[in-house]
Amino acid sequence: MTLVTAPIAATQYIEYLDESPTTVTPLGGRSWNSRAQNLTLVYSELADGDELAHVGEFEYVVLVTDDSSSVTVSATPNTVSLTGRGVIVVPPGESRVIASGPAKIVRLFDGRELTVVTAALNAGAYTQADARVAPVEPWPEPVGGRQLRVYPLADYAPEAGRFGNIFRTSTFMINFFDPHDGPRDAEQLSPHHHDDFEQCSLAVGGDWVHHIRTPWGPSAVSGEPMNTGSWGARRSRSSHRPLCTPARPSGWA
């Protein structure tokens, strides 16, 4: 590994409902684009019958984020439907997402899809590439080839000690958290960092507080991080509305 001396860029907080939507459909559905260096995240609150068409070179992912939402996704020659929380992987080419009733969804696009990434609300944060972020490298082709794939979260029962479910595509790793009530144990945190890629956190409901600190340790009470010296300043953001938080790599690449 080589040490990257470029400054660590500040964490961003994008509270969608405080911003004008990036696009509004003829039926009144609203979407907000935000980005990290290698991905674009689009949060949408759709009206019944809304259609979101896309023609792209790379696969993308549709996340249905609440149990009352239902969508149908078509990518010639196949069509899948999903009601309730879950993940749909959409192959490259032409595709369409149709809302069956009011729906809240998220779409994750490869950062190389220029027609999507250039519309991001926070595009100004990436006028220069972050030297700490590694470029995208192709992953192996998925088993069975590129096709529509649907993963309802109802198929994966919550387990004690597990935050949620992780899904891996050729473009993304998605950690889809189960709903959680109450704060985490302040003595049982899970400190981690990423050497050369960004983590993008998205909260879609409830009230929560996001803490970021460099360096980070397992206890927010004792203030004694593991093998990292003294704590750095903590930056916190509380929210009760949909909020996206792209966090930059923390030092090595």
CSV table of C-alpha atoms in Angstrom, one decimal:
chain,number,residue,atom,x,y,z
A,1,MET,CA,0.0,0.0,0.0
A,2,THR,CA,1.2,3.6,-0.6
A,3,LEU,CA,0.4,6.6,1.5
A,4,VAL,CA,-1.8,9.2,-0.2
A,5,THR,CA,-1.0,12.7,1.1
A,6,ALA,CA,-4.0,14.4,-0.3
A,7,PRO,CA,-6.3,15.9,2.4
A,8,ILE,CA,-9.2,13.8,3.5
A,9,ALA,CA,-12.3,15.5,2.0
A,10,ALA,CA,-15.1,16.6,4.3
A,11,THR,CA,-18.1,14.3,4.7
A,12,GLN,CA,-21.2,15.6,2.9
A,13,TYR,CA,-24.8,15.7,4.2
A,14,ILE,CA,-27.5,15.9,1.6
A,15,GLU,CA,-31.0,16.3,3.0
A,16,TYR,CA,-33.2,15.8,0.0
A,17,LEU,CA,-36.4,17.4,1.1
A,18,ASP,CA,-34.6,20.7,1.8
A,19,GLU,CA,-33.5,20.8,-1.9
A,20,SER,CA,-35.5,21.3,-5.1
A,21,PRO,CA,-35.9,18.0,-6.9
A,22,THR,CA,-33.6,17.2,-9.7
A,23,THR,CA,-36.6,16.0,-11.8
A,24,VAL,CA,-40.4,16.0,-11.5
A,25,THR,CA,-42.6,13.6,-13.5
A,26,PRO,CA,-45.8,14.6,-15.3
A,27,LEU,CA,-47.7,12.8,-12.6
A,28,GLY,CA,-45.9,14.7,-9.8
A,29,GLY,CA,-43.3,12.1,-8.8
A,30,ARG,CA,-40.0,13.7,-7.5
A,31,SER,CA,-36.4,12.6,-7.7
A,32,TRP,CA,-33.2,13.9,-6.2
A,33,ASN,CA,-29.8,13.0,-7.6
A,34,SER,CA,-26.7,12.9,-5.4
A,35,ARG,CA,-23.3,11.4,-6.0
A,36,ALA,CA,-20.0,10.0,-4.7
A,37,GLN,CA,-17.0,9.7,-7.0
A,38,ASN,CA,-17.9,6.3,-8.5
A,39,LEU,CA,-21.7,6.2,-8.0
A,40,THR,CA,-24.9,8.2,-8.3
A,41,LEU,CA,-27.8,7.7,-5.9
A,42,VAL,CA,-31.3,8.8,-6.9
A,43,TYR,CA,-34.0,9.0,-4.3
A,44,SER,CA,-37.5,9.1,-5.6
A,45,GLU,CA,-41.0,9.6,-4.2
A,46,LEU,CA,-43.2,8.4,-7.0
A,47,ALA,CA,-46.9,8.8,-7.8
A,48,ASP,CA,-49.1,5.9,-8.9
A,49,GLY,CA,-48.3,5.1,-12.5
A,50,ASP,CA,-45.0,7.0,-12.7
A,51,GLU,CA,-42.5,5.5,-15.2
A,52,LEU,CA,-38.7,6.0,-14.9
A,53,ALA,CA,-37.0,5.0,-18.2
A,54,HIS,CA,-33.3,4.5,-18.5
A,55,VAL,CA,-30.9,3.6,-21.2
A,56,GLY,CA,-27.4,2.8,-19.9
A,57,GLU,CA,-24.1,1.1,-20.6
A,58,PHE,CA,-23.9,-0.4,-17.0
A,59,GLU,CA,-26.1,-2.3,-14.7
A,60,TYR,CA,-27.9,-0.4,-12.0
A,61,VAL,CA,-29.9,-1.3,-8.8
A,62,VAL,CA,-33.4,-0.4,-7.7
A,63,LEU,CA,-34.0,-0.5,-3.9
A,64,VAL,CA,-37.6,-0.5,-2.6
A,65,THR,CA,-37.3,1.1,0.8
A,66,ASP,CA,-40.6,0.6,2.5
A,67,ASP,CA,-43.2,-2.2,2.8
A,68,SER,CA,-46.0,-0.2,1.3
A,69,SER,CA,-44.3,0.4,-2.0
A,70,SER,CA,-44.7,-1.7,-5.2
A,71,VAL,CA,-42.9,-1.4,-8.5
A,72,THR,CA,-42.6,-3.3,-11.8
A,73,VAL,CA,-39.2,-3.3,-13.6
A,74,SER,CA,-38.9,-4.3,-17.3
A,75,ALA,CA,-35.7,-4.9,-19.2
A,76,THR,CA,-36.3,-6.5,-22.6
A,77,PRO,CA,-37.4,-9.3,-22.7
A,78,ASN,CA,-38.0,-9.8,-19.0
A,79,THR,CA,-40.2,-8.1,-16.3
A,80,VAL,CA,-40.2,-8.5,-12.5
A,81,SER,CA,-42.3,-7.0,-9.8
A,82,LEU,CA,-41.6,-6.3,-6.1
A,83,THR,CA,-43.9,-5.3,-3.3
A,84,GLY,CA,-42.2,-4.3,0.0
A,85,ARG,CA,-38.5,-3.8,0.8
A,86,GLY,CA,-36.0,-5.4,-1.5
A,87,VAL,CA,-33.3,-5.2,-4.2
A,88,ILE,CA,-33.7,-5.4,-8.0
A,89,VAL,CA,-30.6,-5.6,-10.2
A,90,VAL,CA,-31.2,-4.3,-13.7
A,91,PRO,CA,-28.9,-5.2,-16.6
A,92,PRO,CA,-27.4,-2.7,-19.1
A,93,GLY,CA,-29.5,-1.5,-22.0
A,94,GLU,CA,-33.1,-0.2,-22.0
A,95,SER,CA,-35.2,-0.5,-18.9
A,96,ARG,CA,-38.2,1.0,-17.2
A,97,VAL,CA,-39.4,1.3,-13.5
A,98,ILE,CA,-43.2,1.7,-13.0
A,99,ALA,CA,-44.8,2.5,-9.7
A,100,SER,CA,-48.0,0.7,-8.7
A,101,GLY,CA,-49.4,3.2,-6.3
A,102,PRO,CA,-47.3,5.8,-4.4
A,103,ALA,CA,-43.8,4.4,-4.0
A,104,LYS,CA,-40.4,5.3,-2.5
A,105,ILE,CA,-37.4,3.9,-4.2
A,106,VAL,CA,-33.7,4.4,-4.6
A,107,ARG,CA,-31.7,3.8,-7.8
A,108,LEU,CA,-27.9,3.3,-7.7
A,109,PHE,CA,-26.0,4.0,-10.9
A,110,ASP,CA,-22.4,3.5,-11.9
A,111,GLY,CA,-20.6,6.8,-11.8
A,112,ARG,CA,-19.6,6.3,-15.4
A,113,GLU,CA,-23.3,6.9,-16.4
A,114,LEU,CA,-22.6,10.5,-17.3
A,115,THR,CA,-26.2,11.5,-18.1
A,116,VAL,CA,-27.1,10.7,-14.4
A,117,VAL,CA,-24.0,11.8,-12.5
A,118,THR,CA,-23.9,15.3,-14.0
A,119,ALA,CA,-27.3,16.1,-12.6
A,120,ALA,CA,-26.3,15.5,-9.0
A,121,LEU,CA,-27.1,18.1,-6.4
A,122,ASN,CA,-23.6,17.9,-5.0
A,123,ALA,CA,-21.8,17.8,-8.3
A,124,GLY,CA,-19.6,20.7,-7.2
A,125,ALA,CA,-17.9,18.5,-4.6
A,126,TYR,CA,-16.4,16.4,-7.4
A,127,THR,CA,-15.1,19.0,-9.9
A,128,GLN,CA,-11.7,17.4,-9.1
A,129,ALA,CA,-11.3,13.7,-8.6
A,130,ASP,CA,-10.4,12.6,-5.1
A,131,ALA,CA,-6.9,11.1,-5.3
A,132,ARG,CA,-7.8,8.7,-2.4
A,133,VAL,CA,-10.6,7.0,-4.3
A,134,ALA,CA,-9.5,4.1,-6.6
A,135,PRO,CA,-10.9,4.0,-10.1
A,136,VAL,CA,-13.6,1.4,-10.9
A,137,GLU,CA,-12.3,-1.9,-12.0
A,138,PRO,CA,-14.4,-4.5,-13.9
A,139,TRP,CA,-15.7,-7.4,-11.8
A,140,PRO,CA,-16.4,-10.9,-13.2
A,141,GLU,CA,-19.6,-11.4,-15.1
A,142,PRO,CA,-22.5,-12.6,-12.9
A,143,VAL,CA,-23.3,-16.3,-12.9
A,144,GLY,CA,-25.9,-16.9,-15.5
A,145,GLY,CA,-25.2,-13.7,-17.3
A,146,ARG,CA,-26.6,-10.2,-16.9
A,147,GLN,CA,-30.4,-10.3,-16.3
A,148,LEU,CA,-33.1,-8.9,-14.1
A,149,ARG,CA,-32.7,-10.3,-10.6
A,150,VAL,CA,-35.1,-9.6,-7.6
A,151,TYR,CA,-34.3,-10.2,-3.9
A,152,PRO,CA,-37.3,-9.5,-1.6
A,153,LEU,CA,-36.1,-8.8,2.0
A,154,ALA,CA,-39.0,-10.8,3.2
A,155,ASP,CA,-37.0,-13.9,2.1
A,156,TYR,CA,-34.2,-13.1,4.7
A,157,ALA,CA,-35.4,-13.2,8.3
A,158,PRO,CA,-33.6,-10.8,10.7
A,159,GLU,CA,-31.0,-12.4,12.9
A,160,ALA,CA,-29.8,-11.3,16.3
A,161,GLY,CA,-26.5,-9.5,16.1
A,162,ARG,CA,-26.8,-8.8,12.4
A,163,PHE,CA,-27.7,-5.3,11.2
A,164,GLY,CA,-29.3,-6.4,7.9
A,165,ASN,CA,-28.4,-8.1,4.6
A,166,ILE,CA,-25.5,-7.5,2.2
A,167,PHE,CA,-26.0,-7.8,-1.5
A,168,ARG,CA,-23.1,-7.8,-4.0
A,169,THR,CA,-23.5,-6.9,-7.7
A,170,SER,CA,-20.8,-6.3,-10.3
A,171,THR,CA,-21.0,-2.6,-9.4
A,172,PHE,CA,-22.1,-2.2,-5.8
A,173,MET,CA,-22.0,-3.7,-2.3
A,174,ILE,CA,-25.3,-2.9,-0.6
A,175,ASN,CA,-25.8,-3.3,3.1
A,176,PHE,CA,-29.6,-3.1,3.5
A,177,PHE,CA,-30.3,-2.5,7.2
A,178,ASP,CA,-33.3,-3.9,9.1
A,179,PRO,CA,-35.5,-1.4,10.9
A,180,HIS,CA,-34.0,-0.6,14.4
A,181,ASP,CA,-35.5,1.1,17.4
A,182,GLY,CA,-33.3,2.9,20.0
A,183,PRO,CA,-29.6,3.8,20.1
A,184,ARG,CA,-26.8,1.3,19.6
A,185,ASP,CA,-24.8,0.3,22.7
A,186,ALA,CA,-22.2,3.0,23.0
A,187,GLU,CA,-19.6,0.5,24.3
A,188,GLN,CA,-20.2,-1.9,21.4
A,189,LEU,CA,-19.6,0.1,18.2
A,190,SER,CA,-18.0,-1.3,15.1
A,191,PRO,CA,-15.3,1.1,14.1
A,192,HIS,CA,-13.9,0.6,10.5
A,193,HIS,CA,-12.5,2.6,7.7
A,194,HIS,CA,-12.1,2.2,4.0
A,195,ASP,CA,-8.7,2.6,2.3
A,196,ASP,CA,-9.7,3.6,-1.2
A,197,PHE,CA,-13.4,3.8,-1.7
A,198,GLU,CA,-16.3,5.9,-0.4
A,199,GLN,CA,-19.2,4.6,1.7
A,200,CYS,CA,-22.5,6.2,1.0
A,201,SER,CA,-25.1,6.0,3.9
A,202,LEU,CA,-28.8,6.7,3.2
A,203,ALA,CA,-31.4,7.0,5.9
A,204,VAL,CA,-35.0,6.9,4.6
A,205,GLY,CA,-37.1,7.2,7.7
A,206,GLY,CA,-37.3,7.7,11.4
A,207,ASP,CA,-35.1,9.9,13.7
A,208,TRP,CA,-31.4,9.2,13.9
A,209,VAL,CA,-28.0,10.7,14.6
A,210,HIS,CA,-25.0,10.0,12.3
A,211,HIS,CA,-21.6,10.3,14.1
A,212,ILE,CA,-18.3,10.5,12.2
A,213,ARG,CA,-14.9,10.7,13.9
A,214,THR,CA,-11.3,10.2,12.7
A,215,PRO,CA,-9.8,8.1,14.2
A,216,TRP,CA,-12.6,5.9,15.5
A,217,GLY,CA,-12.6,3.4,18.4
A,218,PRO,CA,-15.0,0.7,19.7
A,219,SER,CA,-16.3,2.9,22.6
A,220,ALA,CA,-18.0,6.3,22.4
A,221,VAL,CA,-18.0,6.4,26.2
A,222,SER,CA,-14.4,5.8,27.2
A,223,GLY,CA,-12.9,7.8,24.3
A,224,GLU,CA,-10.1,5.3,24.0
A,225,PRO,CA,-9.9,4.0,20.4
A,226,MET,CA,-8.2,0.7,19.7
A,227,ASN,CA,-4.5,1.3,18.5
A,228,THR,CA,-5.2,4.7,17.1
A,229,GLY,CA,-4.1,7.2,19.7
A,230,SER,CA,-6.4,10.0,20.9
A,231,TRP,CA,-9.8,10.7,19.5
A,232,GLY,CA,-10.3,13.2,16.8
A,233,ALA,CA,-13.2,15.7,16.8
A,234,ARG,CA,-16.6,14.1,16.3
A,235,ARG,CA,-18.9,15.4,13.7
A,236,SER,CA,-22.6,14.6,14.2
A,237,ARG,CA,-25.7,15.1,12.1
A,238,SER,CA,-29.3,14.4,13.3
A,239,SER,CA,-32.2,14.0,10.9
A,240,HIS,CA,-35.7,12.8,10.7
A,241,ARG,CA,-35.9,13.1,6.9
A,242,PRO,CA,-34.3,11.2,4.0
A,243,LEU,CA,-30.6,12.1,4.1
A,244,CYS,CA,-27.6,10.9,2.1
A,245,THR,CA,-24.1,10.9,3.6
A,246,PRO,CA,-21.1,10.1,1.2
A,247,ALA,CA,-18.0,9.6,3.4
A,248,ARG,CA,-14.6,9.8,1.8
A,249,PRO,CA,-11.7,7.3,2.3
A,250,SER,CA,-9.5,7.9,5.3
A,251,GLY,CA,-5.9,7.8,4.3
A,252,TRP,CA,-4.5,4.8,2.5
A,253,ALA,CA,-4.9,3.7,-1.1
